[in-house]
Tab-separated table of C-alpha atoms and ligand atoms in Angstrom:
chain	number	residue	atom	x	y	z
A	1	MET	CA	2.643	48.959	36.316
A	2	GLU	CA	5.361	51.426	35.511
A	3	SER	CA	4.912	55.010	34.325
A	4	SER	CA	7.057	56.083	31.470
A	5	GLY	CA	9.263	59.197	31.440
A	6	THR	CA	9.138	59.338	27.676
A	7	ALA	CA	5.387	59.150	27.654
A	8	LEU	CA	5.122	62.226	29.844
A	9	SER	CA	6.713	64.386	27.178
A	10	CYS	CA	4.264	63.220	24.508
A	11	THR	CA	1.286	65.066	23.185
A	12	PRO	CA	-1.804	64.449	25.337
A	13	ALA	CA	-3.471	62.297	22.680
A	14	ALA	CA	-0.448	60.096	22.258
A	15	PHE	CA	-0.022	59.938	26.010
A	16	LEU	CA	-3.592	58.802	26.429
A	17	LEU	CA	-3.216	56.091	23.799
A	18	LEU	CA	0.045	54.897	25.240
A	19	HIS	CA	-1.431	54.950	28.700
A	20	LEU	CA	-4.402	52.896	27.535
A	21	SER	CA	-2.113	50.423	25.878
A	22	LEU	CA	-0.059	50.145	29.057
A	23	MET	CA	-3.249	49.545	31.012
A	24	SER	CA	-4.104	46.639	28.729
A	25	SER	CA	-0.716	45.011	28.880
A	26	MET	CA	1.700	44.149	31.609
A	27	ALA	CA	5.008	45.838	31.792
A	28	ARG	CA	6.698	42.427	31.731
A	29	GLN	CA	5.135	39.782	29.657
A	30	ASN	CA	6.116	36.184	29.026
A	31	GLU	CA	5.081	34.444	25.879
A	32	LEU	CA	5.647	30.952	24.521
A	33	GLN	CA	6.221	30.232	20.859
A	34	THR	CA	6.976	27.038	18.984
A	35	GLY	CA	8.622	26.696	15.624
A	36	LEU	CA	9.685	23.837	13.402
A	37	THR	CA	13.105	23.628	11.804
A	38	GLY	CA	13.047	25.153	8.354
A	39	GLY	CA	9.815	26.938	9.269
A	40	GLU	CA	8.981	30.480	10.206
A	41	VAL	CA	7.744	32.261	13.345
A	42	THR	CA	6.567	35.764	14.124
A	43	LEU	CA	7.285	36.984	17.628
A	44	ASN	CA	4.994	39.697	18.941
A	45	CYS	CA	6.029	42.794	20.816
A	46	THR	CA	2.819	42.532	22.779
A	47	GLY	CA	1.163	45.764	23.836
A	48	ILE	CA	3.063	48.139	21.560
A	49	LEU	CA	1.145	50.801	19.667
A	50	PRO	CA	0.929	50.715	15.898
A	51	ASP	CA	3.731	52.562	14.153
A	52	SER	CA	1.661	55.655	13.315
A	53	GLN	CA	0.746	56.223	16.989
A	54	LEU	CA	4.103	55.434	18.517
A	55	PRO	CA	5.878	58.391	20.171
A	56	ARG	CA	8.635	59.644	17.823
A	57	ASP	CA	11.354	59.460	20.440
A	58	ILE	CA	10.620	55.997	21.816
A	59	VAL	CA	13.389	53.426	21.682
A	60	VAL	CA	12.409	49.925	20.564
A	61	SER	CA	14.761	46.994	20.517
A	62	TRP	CA	14.819	43.212	20.075
A	63	LYS	CA	17.326	41.073	21.906
A	64	TYR	CA	18.213	37.397	21.925
A	65	SER	CA	19.433	36.742	25.481
A	66	ASP	CA	21.864	39.671	25.828
A	67	THR	CA	22.602	40.021	22.132
A	68	LEU	CA	21.082	43.063	20.502
A	69	LEU	CA	19.387	42.059	17.260
A	70	TRP	CA	17.663	45.257	16.253
A	71	ARG	CA	17.214	48.754	17.638
A	72	MET	CA	15.167	51.742	16.580
A	73	GLU	CA	15.941	55.226	17.831
A	74	LYS	CA	13.831	58.104	16.635
A	75	ASN	CA	12.784	56.176	13.575
A	76	ASN	CA	16.366	55.453	12.619
A	77	ARG	CA	16.473	51.729	12.594
A	78	TYR	CA	19.612	49.726	12.280
A	79	TRP	CA	20.745	46.226	12.886
A	80	LYS	CA	23.487	45.759	15.370
A	81	LYS	CA	26.551	43.894	14.135
A	82	PRO	CA	25.644	40.738	12.179
A	83	THR	CA	24.314	37.955	14.355
A	84	PHE	CA	23.292	34.361	13.881
A	85	ILE	CA	19.917	35.565	12.692
A	86	THR	CA	21.081	38.016	9.999
A	87	GLY	CA	19.570	37.218	6.635
A	88	ARG	CA	16.845	35.068	8.194
A	89	ALA	CA	14.945	37.736	10.077
A	90	ASP	CA	13.068	40.958	9.564
A	91	ILE	CA	10.984	43.442	11.551
A	92	LYS	CA	7.372	43.994	10.597
A	93	MET	CA	7.312	47.743	11.247
A	94	GLN	CA	3.605	48.176	11.929
A	95	TYR	CA	3.746	46.345	15.290
A	96	LYS	CA	7.515	45.772	15.525
A	97	GLN	CA	7.108	42.006	15.271
A	98	LEU	CA	10.225	39.922	14.744
A	99	SER	CA	9.882	37.416	11.927
A	100	VAL	CA	12.411	34.622	11.679
A	101	TRP	CA	12.429	32.076	8.865
A	102	ASN	CA	14.472	29.038	7.922
A	103	LEU	CA	14.500	28.245	11.627
A	104	LYS	CA	17.352	26.285	13.142
A	105	LEU	CA	17.418	24.332	16.362
A	106	SER	CA	19.958	26.804	17.671
A	107	ASP	CA	17.411	29.619	17.397
A	108	THR	CA	15.850	28.231	20.579
A	109	GLY	CA	16.001	30.741	23.441
A	110	ILE	CA	14.539	33.867	25.023
A	111	TYR	CA	13.747	36.803	22.751
A	112	THR	CA	12.975	40.163	24.361
A	113	CYS	CA	11.233	43.141	22.857
A	114	GLU	CA	11.829	46.375	24.795
A	115	TYR	CA	9.969	49.583	24.227
A	116	GLY	CA	10.238	52.408	26.690
A	117	THR	CA	10.471	50.658	30.015
A	118	HIS	CA	8.514	47.646	28.857
A	119	LYS	CA	9.862	44.200	28.235
A	120	VAL	CA	8.131	41.339	26.484
A	121	HIS	CA	9.919	38.015	26.796
A	122	THR	CA	9.167	35.241	24.353
A	123	SER	CA	10.517	31.780	24.915
A	124	LEU	CA	11.026	30.185	21.498
A	125	HIS	CA	11.229	26.410	21.175
A	126	ILE	CA	12.297	24.859	17.937
A	127	PHE	CA	11.149	21.417	17.184
A	128	ASN	CA	12.566	18.887	14.826
A	129	CYS	CA	12.374	15.253	13.818
A	130	PHE	CA	16.689	16.040	16.175
A	131	GLU	CA	18.013	16.530	16.560
A	132	ASN	CA	20.182	15.685	13.587
A	133	PRO	CA	21.303	17.835	10.731
A	134	ASP	CA	18.585	18.390	8.175
A	135	LEU	CA	19.884	15.698	5.922
A	136	GLU	CA	21.613	12.516	6.797
A	137	ARG	CA	22.931	9.873	4.457
A	138	LYS	CA	23.044	6.270	5.544
A	139	TYR	CA	24.826	3.397	3.826
A	140	ALA	CA	24.011	-0.311	3.755
A	141	THR	CA	25.051	-3.418	1.862
A	142	VAL	CA	22.416	-5.698	0.382
A	143	ASP	CA	21.034	-8.270	2.893
A	144	SER	CA	22.234	-6.346	5.920
A	145	THR	CA	19.956	-4.887	8.608
A	146	VAL	CA	19.347	-1.167	8.847
A	147	ILE	CA	17.566	0.984	11.413
A	148	LEU	CA	16.553	4.497	10.445
A	149	SER	CA	15.662	6.750	13.350
A	150	TRP	CA	14.555	10.273	14.042
A	151	HIS	CA	14.781	11.602	17.525
A	152	LEU	CA	11.999	13.987	18.442
A	153	ASN	CA	13.088	16.731	20.826
A	154	SER	CA	9.516	17.056	22.066
A	155	GLN	CA	10.275	16.182	25.667
A	156	LYS	CA	12.102	19.431	26.290
A	157	ILE	CA	9.292	21.472	24.841
A	158	LYS	CA	6.102	22.691	26.426
A	159	TRP	CA	3.243	22.098	24.044
A	160	LYS	CA	-0.027	23.857	23.903
A	161	GLU	CA	-1.490	20.951	21.976
A	162	GLY	CA	-0.504	17.663	20.373
A	163	PHE	CA	0.855	17.319	16.904
A	164	THR	CA	0.909	14.746	14.145
A	165	GLY	CA	3.447	13.451	11.716
A	166	LYS	CA	4.217	10.775	9.189
A	167	LEU	CA	7.061	8.841	7.689
A	168	ASN	CA	7.303	8.626	3.919
A	169	TRP	CA	9.580	6.655	1.681
A	170	LYS	CA	10.371	7.827	-1.814
A	171	GLN	CA	12.170	5.241	-3.885
A	172	GLN	CA	15.156	6.318	-5.905
A	173	GLU	CA	14.186	7.449	-9.425
A	174	SER	CA	10.541	7.488	-8.390
A	175	THR	CA	8.293	10.470	-7.899
A	176	LYS	CA	5.715	8.566	-5.918
A	177	SER	CA	6.161	8.325	-2.194
A	178	HIS	CA	4.845	5.575	0.041
A	179	GLU	CA	3.559	6.336	3.505
A	180	LEU	CA	5.170	3.886	5.917
A	181	LEU	CA	3.639	5.066	9.147
A	182	ASP	CA	1.889	7.971	10.775
A	183	PHE	CA	2.137	9.107	14.342
A	184	ASN	CA	0.900	11.648	16.810
A	185	ILE	CA	2.292	13.049	20.015
A	186	THR	CA	-0.018	14.239	22.746
A	187	ALA	CA	0.594	17.462	24.665
A	188	GLN	CA	1.844	15.174	27.454
A	189	GLY	CA	4.519	13.830	25.149
A	190	GLN	CA	3.036	10.371	24.460
A	191	LEU	CA	3.845	8.949	21.067
A	192	HIS	CA	1.352	6.796	19.113
A	193	GLU	CA	2.385	5.151	15.869
A	194	THR	CA	0.324	3.399	13.207
A	195	LYS	CA	1.859	1.281	10.476
A	196	LYS	CA	0.359	2.397	7.180
A	197	SER	CA	1.963	0.191	4.584
A	198	ASN	CA	1.242	-3.493	4.191
A	199	ASN	CA	4.707	-3.810	2.825
A	200	LEU	CA	6.211	-6.320	5.258
A	201	LEU	CA	9.778	-5.428	4.418
A	202	PHE	CA	9.995	-3.031	7.335
A	203	GLU	CA	9.240	-3.288	11.030
A	204	ILE	CA	8.754	-0.885	13.892
A	205	PRO	CA	11.292	-2.052	16.496
A	206	GLU	CA	9.630	-3.090	19.746
A	207	ARG	CA	12.287	-1.596	21.951
A	208	LYS	CA	13.501	1.835	21.026
A	209	PRO	CA	14.523	5.026	22.765
A	210	GLU	CA	11.708	7.272	23.953
A	211	SER	CA	10.350	9.930	21.595
A	212	THR	CA	11.984	8.285	18.621
A	213	ILE	CA	10.511	7.409	15.278
A	214	GLU	CA	12.207	4.269	13.996
A	215	VAL	CA	11.883	1.824	11.143
A	216	LYS	CA	13.899	-1.346	10.814
A	217	LEU	CA	14.699	-2.985	7.484
A	218	PRO	CA	15.670	-6.523	8.601
A	219	LYS	CA	17.079	-7.418	5.186
A	220	VAL	CA	17.962	-4.566	2.879
A	221	TYR	CA	17.091	-4.943	-0.796
A	222	PHE	CA	18.852	-3.000	-3.515
A	223	ASN	CA	15.631	-1.132	-4.313
A	224	HIS	CA	15.147	-0.022	-0.702
A	225	SER	CA	17.387	2.917	-1.473
A	226	GLY	CA	15.945	6.412	-1.594
A	227	GLN	CA	14.622	9.074	0.731
A	228	TYR	CA	12.986	8.371	4.052
A	229	GLN	CA	11.308	11.510	5.250
A	230	CYS	CA	9.888	12.254	8.673
A	231	GLN	CA	7.329	15.021	8.452
A	232	LEU	CA	5.763	16.903	11.344
A	233	GLU	CA	2.684	19.025	11.353
A	234	TYR	CA	1.990	21.552	14.043
A	235	GLN	CA	-0.575	24.336	13.862
A	236	GLY	CA	-0.772	24.033	10.092
A	237	ARG	CA	2.988	24.184	9.635
A	238	HIS	CA	5.273	21.442	8.397
A	239	ALA	CA	8.817	20.493	9.151
A	240	GLN	CA	10.666	17.588	7.633
A	241	SER	CA	13.884	15.800	8.012
A	242	LYS	CA	15.098	13.124	5.672
A	243	ILE	CA	17.512	10.249	5.726
A	244	GLU	CA	18.863	9.140	2.387
A	245	LEU	CA	19.625	5.441	2.144
A	246	VAL	CA	22.378	4.318	-0.209
A	247	VAL	CA	22.563	0.564	-0.897
A	248	MET	CA	25.544	-1.330	-2.340
A	249	LYS	CA	25.596	-4.726	-4.053
A	250	VAL	CA	28.274	-6.865	-5.673
A	251	SER	CA	28.053	-9.662	-8.219
A	252	ALA	CA	30.488	-11.901	-10.101
A	253	ASN	CA	30.367	-13.274	-13.623
A	254	PRO	CA	30.905	-16.170	-13.979
A	255	ALA	CA	29.922	-16.971	-10.416
A	256	GLY	CA	31.939	-19.617	-8.615
A	257	PRO	CA	35.629	-20.283	-8.246
A	258	LEU	CA	38.167	-18.681	-10.534
A	259	SER	CA	40.284	-21.199	-12.414
A	260	ARG	CA	43.925	-20.496	-13.126
A	261	GLY	CA	44.405	-18.438	-16.246
A	262	ALA	CA	40.727	-17.570	-16.464
A	263	ASN	CA	39.065	-14.179	-15.918
A	264	MET	CA	36.079	-13.034	-13.951
A	265	ILE	CA	34.116	-9.782	-13.957
A	266	LEU	CA	33.180	-8.309	-10.591
A	267	THR	CA	30.464	-5.677	-10.646
A	268	CYS	CA	29.834	-3.220	-7.840
A	269	GLN	CA	26.705	-1.083	-7.894
A	270	VAL	CA	25.217	1.542	-5.618
A	271	ALA	CA	21.696	2.913	-5.617
A	272	GLY	CA	20.609	6.031	-3.831
A	273	PRO	CA	21.382	9.711	-3.713
A	274	LEU	CA	25.150	10.108	-4.109
A	275	ALA	CA	27.307	13.081	-3.124
A	276	PRO	CA	28.569	15.100	-6.142
A	277	ASP	CA	32.116	13.832	-5.645
A	278	ALA	CA	31.177	10.203	-4.936
A	279	SER	CA	33.127	7.455	-6.688
A	280	LEU	CA	33.580	3.690	-6.496
A	281	ARG	CA	36.814	1.773	-6.104
A	282	TRP	CA	37.645	-1.907	-6.536
A	283	GLU	CA	40.795	-3.202	-4.916
A	284	ARG	CA	42.275	-6.518	-3.899
A	285	VAL	CA	43.134	-6.794	-0.219
A	286	ASN	CA	46.936	-7.083	0.033
A	287	GLY	CA	47.059	-6.773	-3.733
A	288	THR	CA	49.221	-4.555	-5.909
A	289	LYS	CA	48.507	-1.177	-7.463
A	290	MET	CA	47.494	-3.085	-10.561
A	291	ASP	CA	44.568	-4.481	-8.588
A	292	ILE	CA	42.934	-1.064	-8.093
A	293	LYS	CA	40.269	0.391	-10.318
A	294	ASN	CA	38.450	3.680	-9.740
A	295	SER	CA	35.221	4.869	-11.305
A	296	LYS	CA	34.588	8.363	-12.592
A	297	GLN	CA	32.789	10.748	-10.252
A	298	ARG	CA	29.092	10.018	-9.704
A	299	GLU	CA	29.301	6.680	-11.533
A	300	ALA	CA	27.014	4.254	-9.748
A	301	LYS	CA	28.469	1.094	-11.291
A	302	LEU	CA	32.027	-0.174	-11.595
A	303	GLU	CA	33.204	-3.383	-13.237
A	304	VAL	CA	36.616	-4.914	-12.827
A	305	ASN	CA	38.041	-7.763	-14.877
A	306	ILE	CA	40.105	-9.904	-12.536
A	307	SER	CA	42.417	-12.848	-12.956
A	308	ALA	CA	43.618	-13.107	-9.333
A	309	ALA	CA	41.664	-14.799	-6.590
A	310	GLY	CA	41.543	-13.374	-3.079
A	311	LEU	CA	39.515	-10.874	-1.106
A	312	TRP	CA	38.202	-8.089	-3.320
A	313	SER	CA	36.675	-4.957	-1.816
A	314	CYS	CA	34.433	-2.381	-3.390
A	315	HIS	CA	34.387	0.997	-1.635
A	316	LEU	CA	32.087	3.954	-2.011
A	317	ILE	CA	34.187	7.071	-1.501
A	318	GLU	CA	32.733	10.473	-0.638
A	319	ASP	CA	34.732	13.521	0.468
A	320	GLY	CA	37.810	11.305	0.456
A	321	ASP	CA	36.261	8.945	3.032
A	322	LYS	CA	35.276	5.330	2.542
A	323	LYS	CA	31.591	5.423	3.388
A	324	ILE	CA	30.823	1.753	2.836
A	325	SER	CA	32.679	-1.340	1.601
A	326	PHE	CA	31.562	-4.692	0.274
A	327	HIS	CA	34.069	-7.541	0.666
A	328	TYR	CA	33.813	-10.320	-1.878
A	329	HIS	CA	35.871	-13.464	-1.585
A	330	VAL	CA	36.950	-14.931	-4.913
A	331	GLU	CA	37.954	-18.564	-4.446
A	332	GLU	CA	40.777	-20.003	-6.448
A	333	ALA	CA	39.479	-22.775	-8.640
A	334	SER	CA	42.743	-24.761	-8.736
A	335	VAL	CA	42.324	-25.706	-5.105
A	336	TRP	CA	38.717	-26.469	-5.676
A	337	MET	CA	39.399	-28.269	-8.939
A	338	ASN	CA	42.129	-30.356	-7.298
A	339	TYR	CA	39.625	-31.632	-4.805
A	340	VAL	CA	37.283	-32.462	-7.609
A	341	ILE	CA	39.994	-34.245	-9.576
A	342	ILE	CA	41.322	-36.105	-6.553
A	343	GLY	CA	37.814	-36.922	-5.504
A	344	ALA	CA	36.899	-38.049	-8.988
A	345	SER	CA	40.012	-40.176	-9.396
A	346	ILE	CA	39.603	-41.821	-6.012
A	347	GLY	CA	35.976	-42.440	-6.788
A	348	GLY	CA	36.867	-43.708	-10.251
A	349	SER	CA	39.509	-46.104	-9.001
A	350	LEU	CA	37.211	-47.410	-6.335
A	351	LEU	CA	34.562	-47.973	-8.932
A	352	ALA	CA	36.984	-49.692	-11.293
A	353	PHE	CA	38.269	-51.839	-8.449
A	354	ALA	CA	34.762	-52.754	-7.386
A	355	LEU	CA	33.795	-53.562	-10.957
A	356	GLY	CA	36.948	-55.627	-11.384
A	357	CYS	CA	36.228	-57.598	-8.258
A	358	LEU	CA	32.684	-58.136	-9.357
A	359	CYS	CA	33.852	-59.383	-12.750
A	360	ILE	CA	36.371	-61.743	-11.210
A	361	ILE	CA	33.898	-63.066	-8.686
A	362	SER	CA	31.145	-63.557	-11.213
A	363	GLY	CA	33.619	-64.911	-13.753
A	364	THR	CA	34.924	-67.462	-11.280
A	365	SER	CA	31.508	-68.591	-10.156
A	366	TRP	CA	30.321	-68.836	-13.757
A	367	HIS	CA	33.381	-70.932	-14.539
A	368	ARG	CA	32.672	-73.101	-11.489
A	369	ARG	CA	29.012	-73.476	-12.385
A	370	ARG	CA	29.985	-74.409	-15.896
A	371	GLN	CA	32.509	-77.007	-14.606
A	372	ARG	CA	29.946	-78.429	-12.221
A	373	ALA	CA	27.350	-78.643	-14.954
A	374	LYS	CA	29.882	-80.339	-17.210
A	375	ARG	CA	30.784	-82.858	-14.496
A	376	MET	CA	27.158	-83.646	-13.789
A	377	ALA	CA	26.443	-84.147	-17.471
A	378	GLN	CA	29.426	-86.521	-17.632
A	379	ALA	CA	28.207	-88.385	-14.536
A	380	ARG	CA	24.735	-88.771	-16.015
A	381	GLN	CA	26.304	-90.038	-19.229
A	382	HIS	CA	28.391	-92.596	-17.296
A	383	LEU	CA	25.365	-93.706	-15.371
A	384	ARG	CA	23.337	-94.268	-18.530
A	385	GLU	CA	26.206	-96.125	-20.162
A	386	ASN	CA	26.691	-98.364	-17.019
A	387	LYS	CA	22.973	-99.234	-16.886
A	388	THR	CA	22.999	-100.207	-20.533
A	389	CYS	CA	26.065	-102.365	-19.945
A	390	GLN	CA	24.523	-104.112	-16.950
A	391	CYS	CA	21.369	-104.878	-18.923
A	392	GLN	CA	23.376	-106.189	-21.778
A	393	HIS	CA	25.656	-108.280	-19.573
A	394	ARG	CA	23.087	-109.725	-17.160
A	395	PRO	CA	21.549	-112.375	-19.474
A	396	LYS	CA	25.039	-113.589	-20.237
A	397	LYS	CA	25.599	-114.575	-16.574
B	401	LIG	C1	-3.228	9.245	17.849
B	401	LIG	O1	-2.965	7.933	17.431
B	401	LIG	C2	-3.750	6.941	18.053
B	401	LIG	C3	-3.238	5.588	17.569
B	401	LIG	O2	-3.060	5.559	16.202
B	401	LIG	C4	-5.213	7.166	17.732
B	401	LIG	O3	-5.996	6.215	18.388
B	401	LIG	C5	-5.605	8.564	18.172
B	401	LIG	O4	-6.921	8.836	17.793
B	401	LIG	C6	-4.685	9.599	17.556
B	401	LIG	N1	-4.983	10.916	18.108
B	401	LIG	C7	-5.035	11.986	17.354
B	401	LIG	C8	-5.315	13.238	18.086
B	401	LIG	O5	-4.828	11.952	16.154
B	402	LIG	C1	46.581	-9.123	4.396
B	402	LIG	O1	47.820	-8.999	5.063
B	402	LIG	C2	47.747	-9.011	6.455
B	402	LIG	C3	49.140	-8.757	7.014
B	402	LIG	O2	50.093	-9.471	6.317
B	402	LIG	C4	47.170	-10.335	6.940
B	402	LIG	O3	47.056	-10.350	8.337
B	402	LIG	C5	45.811	-10.536	6.332
B	402	LIG	O4	45.283	-11.808	6.682
B	402	LIG	C6	45.879	-10.424	4.809
B	402	LIG	N1	44.546	-10.502	4.288
B	402	LIG	C7	44.231	-11.180	3.167
B	402	LIG	C8	42.803	-11.226	2.825
B	402	LIG	O5	45.064	-11.711	2.459
């Protein structure tokens, strides 16, 4: 325990109170606090007297590592030059607690409250469903496979107790959200997950990095777009982090090969939360400038009327970057039609030939049969005539 020079100059009553408070607290104290991103924490300046009983000339300060955040001298409080925390923090004057809200991962660190010769260190850990930015947008084409994952930074954090969480999916244009899975993490850092939805369109991958919440969509449907939100609950507080899934699909009308001189309409559509400056573009690979069509901003559907076959690509453009592309191969019908015509004519000739042969063969045999029948009839006739002759001639012998 340390005695305080400032305390000695105080009135006896104040001295006694301060002395009692020093007796009940250690001169150096280490505390542990946990916060969730977007949440709020209040860090205590443990052992300090309430404002009304605090000696008038005591100096109180809050520091983050070596950076001075706040300092009070003889009741004149001022913030030191703006820091990372400015605008997101305040001092609760009664007990000089430091409140910080809209927490960021980077707020993690050691916070020190100093009053007189006392120092209270608080180690603040911020927890998140990353360690990613608060919002991430992911892009997929219909029928592809997508894995959405949230890395939990729980391993680096000492927990007083376990916490729970869940993963929700809110479909685009829908207000209802579906719970996909819930999970809990023990104080030892073990993760348990339970699949909540009977919807078989998603899977929990068997092999995945440790402390990661993951869902796999083996075959993305257009209506899988929307918000996937990982939500944590710890000591009655919530933190969430969402991934927005944007899905792209392409269709052709009429479907099938494009015949020479004919037209076809290609339609490109995206579903999901789009950036304010998002737009769609159709273009033909190795085509001309005439083969490019852009949508207006935030238009989720773009049609192009084409007359040239080839590889057509639809791009979703955000912030000047192509975020996702769908490549659609338009076959030229002439090639295809040629095969059909050649095939049909070969087939036709073969058929005609075969029929011809059949006719000739059957014609010939019919002719032969007819000849044979005729000959036999003649022979029978001759025979009858001969017999008659013999009968007639015999008596004359
Ligand atoms: C954590 O999850 C497992 C598996 O779902 C469950 O058996 C267990 O009771 C849960 N624990 C808590 C504290 O919720
Ligand atoms: C576009 O042009 C490049 C270079 O000439 C060529 O390698 C590629 O195959 C072409 N792609 C298509 C789809 O025509």
